[in-house]
Short mmCIF file of C-alpha atoms in Angstrom, two decimals:
data_model
loop_
_atom_site.label_atom_id
_atom_site.label_comp_id
_atom_site.label_asym_id
_atom_site.label_seq_id
_atom_site.Cartn_x
_atom_site.Cartn_y
_atom_site.Cartn_z
CA MET A 1 88.71 108.03 44.14
CA GLU A 2 85.69 109.43 45.99
CA GLN A 3 84.88 113.07 45.24
CA TYR A 4 85.21 114.10 48.90
CA LYS A 5 88.82 112.92 48.77
CA ARG A 6 89.61 114.99 45.68
CA ASP A 7 87.93 117.97 47.29
CA PHE A 8 89.93 117.46 50.48
CA ILE A 9 93.25 117.28 48.62
CA GLU A 10 92.53 120.54 46.81
CA PHE A 11 91.36 122.04 50.10
CA MET A 12 94.68 121.13 51.79
CA VAL A 13 96.63 122.85 49.00
CA LYS A 14 94.44 125.96 48.95
CA SER A 15 94.66 126.24 52.75
CA ASP A 16 98.48 126.10 52.55
CA VAL A 17 98.37 123.04 54.80
CA LEU A 18 100.00 120.70 52.29
CA LYS A 19 103.20 122.20 50.90
CA PHE A 20 105.75 120.97 48.39
CA GLY A 21 109.46 121.86 48.35
CA ASP A 22 112.39 120.89 50.56
CA PHE A 23 111.59 120.14 54.20
CA THR A 24 113.41 118.49 57.10
CA LEU A 25 111.05 116.42 59.24
CA LYS A 26 111.30 115.75 62.99
CA SER A 27 112.68 112.34 62.06
CA GLY A 28 115.55 114.03 60.22
CA ARG A 29 114.29 112.82 56.85
CA LYS A 30 114.47 115.28 53.95
CA SER A 31 111.01 115.36 52.40
CA PRO A 32 109.61 116.99 49.23
CA PHE A 33 106.28 117.56 50.98
CA PHE A 34 105.08 118.69 54.38
CA MET A 35 101.68 118.88 56.08
CA ASN A 36 100.89 121.38 58.83
CA ALA A 37 97.34 121.06 60.16
CA GLY A 38 98.00 124.13 62.31
CA ALA A 39 97.43 126.22 59.18
CA TYR A 40 93.67 125.59 59.37
CA VAL A 41 92.71 128.76 61.21
CA THR A 42 89.46 130.22 59.84
CA GLY A 43 85.91 129.22 60.65
CA GLU A 44 85.28 128.07 57.06
CA GLN A 45 88.47 125.97 57.00
CA LEU A 46 87.68 124.31 60.32
CA HIS A 47 84.12 123.62 59.20
CA LYS A 48 85.30 121.92 56.00
CA LEU A 49 87.94 119.97 57.92
CA GLY A 50 85.38 118.66 60.39
CA LEU A 51 83.08 117.58 57.57
CA ALA A 52 85.93 115.67 55.90
CA TYR A 53 86.78 113.85 59.13
CA ALA A 54 83.12 112.99 59.73
CA GLN A 55 82.69 111.59 56.21
CA ALA A 56 85.89 109.56 56.43
CA ILE A 57 84.98 108.18 59.88
CA ASN A 58 81.54 107.17 58.68
CA SER A 59 83.04 105.50 55.60
CA ALA A 60 85.78 103.63 57.49
CA PHE A 61 84.25 102.86 60.91
CA GLY A 62 80.52 103.61 60.73
CA LEU A 63 78.71 105.59 63.43
CA ASP A 64 78.50 103.09 66.29
CA PHE A 65 80.71 104.92 68.79
CA ASP A 66 80.30 107.29 71.72
CA VAL A 67 83.37 109.54 71.94
CA VAL A 68 85.74 111.36 69.58
CA PHE A 69 89.12 111.67 71.27
CA GLY A 70 91.83 114.13 70.22
CA PRO A 71 95.40 113.89 71.55
CA ALA A 72 96.84 117.25 72.67
CA TYR A 73 97.41 119.65 71.18
CA LYS A 74 96.26 119.59 67.55
CA GLY A 75 93.82 116.78 68.27
CA ILE A 76 91.80 118.96 70.65
CA PRO A 77 90.16 121.19 67.99
CA LEU A 78 89.96 118.17 65.66
CA SER A 79 87.81 116.29 68.18
CA VAL A 80 85.50 119.30 68.63
CA ILE A 81 84.95 120.07 64.94
CA THR A 82 84.49 116.37 64.15
CA CYS A 83 81.73 116.04 66.76
CA MET A 84 80.02 119.11 65.31
CA ALA A 85 80.26 117.75 61.76
CA LEU A 86 78.97 114.29 62.75
CA ASN A 87 75.90 116.00 64.17
CA GLU A 88 75.48 118.21 61.11
CA LEU A 89 75.85 115.45 58.51
CA TYR A 90 74.34 112.44 60.23
CA GLY A 91 72.50 113.67 63.32
CA LYS A 92 75.09 111.71 65.31
CA GLU A 93 75.59 112.77 68.93
CA ALA A 94 79.16 112.01 69.99
CA ARG A 95 80.99 113.43 72.99
CA TYR A 96 84.40 115.05 72.62
CA CYS A 97 87.33 114.26 74.89
CA ALA A 98 91.00 115.20 74.83
CA ASP A 99 94.06 114.88 77.00
CA ARG A 100 96.29 117.43 78.62
CA LYS A 101 100.05 117.42 78.34
CA GLU A 102 100.15 118.44 82.00
CA VAL A 103 97.80 117.04 84.66
CA LYS A 104 95.48 119.71 86.14
CA ASP A 105 95.49 119.41 89.93
CA HIS A 106 92.64 121.79 90.84
CA GLY A 107 89.05 122.67 89.93
CA ALA A 108 86.04 120.59 88.98
CA ASP A 109 87.74 119.35 85.80
CA LYS A 110 91.08 118.43 87.34
CA GLY A 111 92.96 115.44 85.99
CA GLN A 112 94.57 114.28 82.76
CA LEU A 113 91.56 114.71 80.45
CA LEU A 114 89.24 117.52 79.40
CA GLY A 115 85.83 117.41 77.79
CA ALA A 116 83.56 114.42 78.34
CA GLU A 117 84.25 111.95 81.11
CA LEU A 118 85.08 108.46 79.85
CA HIS A 119 83.06 105.48 81.09
CA ASP A 120 83.63 101.75 80.99
CA GLY A 121 82.29 100.37 77.71
CA ASP A 122 82.59 103.65 75.78
CA ARG A 123 83.48 103.16 72.13
CA VAL A 124 86.09 105.73 71.08
CA VAL A 125 87.34 107.08 67.75
CA ILE A 126 90.72 108.84 67.93
CA VAL A 127 91.44 111.73 65.52
CA GLU A 128 94.92 112.99 64.62
CA ASP A 129 96.38 115.17 61.89
CA VAL A 130 99.11 112.87 60.58
CA THR A 131 100.93 109.80 61.86
CA THR A 132 104.61 109.43 61.01
CA SER A 133 106.02 107.32 63.83
CA GLY A 134 103.06 106.40 66.06
CA LYS A 135 104.67 108.10 69.06
CA SER A 136 101.59 110.12 70.03
CA ILE A 137 99.39 107.01 70.09
CA ASP A 138 101.96 105.26 72.29
CA GLU A 139 101.48 108.16 74.71
CA THR A 140 97.71 108.50 74.30
CA TYR A 141 96.46 104.91 74.41
CA PRO A 142 97.60 104.24 78.01
CA LYS A 143 95.83 107.44 79.15
CA LEU A 144 92.58 106.26 77.57
CA LYS A 145 92.78 102.81 79.15
CA ALA A 146 93.73 104.30 82.52
CA ALA A 147 90.68 106.56 82.48
CA ALA A 148 88.13 103.79 81.78
CA ASP A 149 87.76 100.40 80.17
CA VAL A 150 87.06 101.87 76.72
CA GLU A 151 87.15 100.23 73.31
CA VAL A 152 88.99 102.09 70.56
CA VAL A 153 86.95 101.68 67.37
CA GLY A 154 89.67 103.20 65.20
CA LEU A 155 92.14 105.99 64.55
CA MET A 156 91.47 108.52 61.77
CA VAL A 157 94.21 110.79 60.44
CA SER A 158 93.93 113.33 57.65
CA LEU A 159 96.99 112.21 55.68
CA ASN A 160 98.76 108.85 55.50
CA ARG A 161 102.33 109.64 54.45
CA LEU A 162 102.77 106.00 53.36
CA GLU A 163 106.34 105.73 54.60
CA VAL A 164 107.95 103.08 56.75
CA GLY A 165 107.49 103.33 60.50
CA LYS A 166 109.95 102.61 63.29
CA GLY A 167 110.26 98.95 62.33
CA GLY A 168 111.46 99.82 58.84
CA VAL A 169 109.13 97.38 57.07
CA LYS A 170 105.50 98.52 57.39
CA THR A 171 103.88 101.96 57.40
CA ALA A 172 103.47 103.68 60.75
CA GLN A 173 99.71 103.24 60.44
CA ALA A 174 100.08 99.50 59.83
CA GLU A 175 102.43 99.25 62.84
CA ILE A 176 99.87 100.95 65.10
CA GLN A 177 97.10 98.70 63.81
CA GLU A 178 99.18 95.59 64.49
CA LYS A 179 100.35 96.76 67.92
CA TYR A 180 97.02 97.90 69.36
CA GLY A 181 94.51 95.84 67.38
CA PHE A 182 92.25 98.66 66.16
CA PRO A 183 91.95 99.85 62.55
CA VAL A 184 93.79 102.94 61.35
CA SER A 185 92.51 104.91 58.40
CA SER A 186 93.07 108.26 56.70
CA ILE A 187 91.00 110.77 54.78
CA VAL A 188 93.60 110.55 51.99
CA ASP A 189 97.06 109.09 51.47
CA MET A 190 100.03 110.43 49.53
CA ALA A 191 99.42 108.09 46.58
CA GLU A 192 95.97 109.64 46.20
CA VAL A 193 97.43 113.14 46.65
CA THR A 194 99.98 112.52 43.89
CA GLU A 195 97.34 111.02 41.59
CA ALA A 196 94.99 113.98 42.11
CA LEU A 197 97.61 116.74 41.75
CA TYR A 198 100.11 115.45 39.17
CA ASN A 199 99.98 117.83 36.16
CA GLN A 200 96.74 119.28 37.55
CA GLU A 201 96.12 122.96 38.23
CA VAL A 202 94.94 124.40 41.53
CA ASP A 203 94.32 128.15 41.51
CA GLY A 204 95.96 128.42 38.10
CA ARG A 205 99.21 126.58 38.84
CA ILE A 206 100.44 123.04 38.39
CA VAL A 207 100.99 121.69 41.89
CA ILE A 208 103.01 118.55 41.10
CA ASP A 209 105.02 118.87 37.89
CA ASP A 210 107.43 116.31 36.43
CA ALA A 211 110.37 117.47 38.59
CA LEU A 212 108.38 117.33 41.83
CA LYS A 213 106.87 113.97 40.86
CA ALA A 214 110.42 112.63 40.37
CA ALA A 215 111.41 113.96 43.83
CA ILE A 216 108.37 112.30 45.44
CA ASP A 217 109.13 109.00 43.66
CA ALA A 218 112.76 109.19 44.87
CA TYR A 219 111.59 109.85 48.44
CA TYR A 220 109.42 106.74 48.41
CA GLU A 221 112.18 104.71 46.84
CA GLN A 222 114.15 105.48 50.00
CA TYR A 223 111.44 105.67 52.68
CA GLY A 224 108.42 103.93 51.20
CA VAL A 225 107.26 100.43 52.01
CA LYS A 226 109.08 97.94 49.79
#
C-alpha cells in the first residue's frame, strides 16, 4: 500500500471523520463504521484532504483535464481544495465548478452551476466524499452534460465502502463505471482501511481490535460483493 494511503487512513481517524461503532446508514443498513467528510473543518485538515485528492487523481487519471467538479454540497469545498492542491503539488491549473441544489435566477452567475463556466470539450474530474448508491452521480451527470458537451475523465471519492450497490451484485462504484463509461477510483477502500488499522495503534489506542474486525467481516458477509 502506498504511504500516502496509510497516511490518509490515519488522518481520517485522527480527524474523527472515520468512526467505528454501531451506525444506521441512509440505506437502513446497520454498519460498524461510518464516514463523515463534514468533520474536516480546520485549515490544516482541508489542506491535507486536498493534497490526498490531488495525489490520488494524479495516480488514477493523470493530469490531462480542465475542470474539477464537486456535486453540492460537500463536493463544493472538495473541488476548491483539490484545485489548490493540484497547483501546489504539480503546478496544474484546473478550474473548479460545482452545482447548486436550487437554480439561481438572478445576478451575473445565475443558473444551475457556480464557479467556472463549462465549455464544449472540457475534460472533467468529479470529486465526492463517498459513494454508497450512486444517487448523487445520477443527479449530477445530466447537469454536466446539459451545461456543455464535456468529457468526464473520472470520479474520485475518498473512501470506497466496497459494498454492493443497487443491483445487489457489484459495488456502487463498479455500477457507476459500467453505467456511465468513465473510471471510478478512491483514495482508499475499506479493505485497505482494515489492513492498515487492524491491531494497530493510532494516538495510543487500537482502532480495529478482534471484536471490531469480526463485526466488519460479518458486515461484508452480508453486504459485500460475493
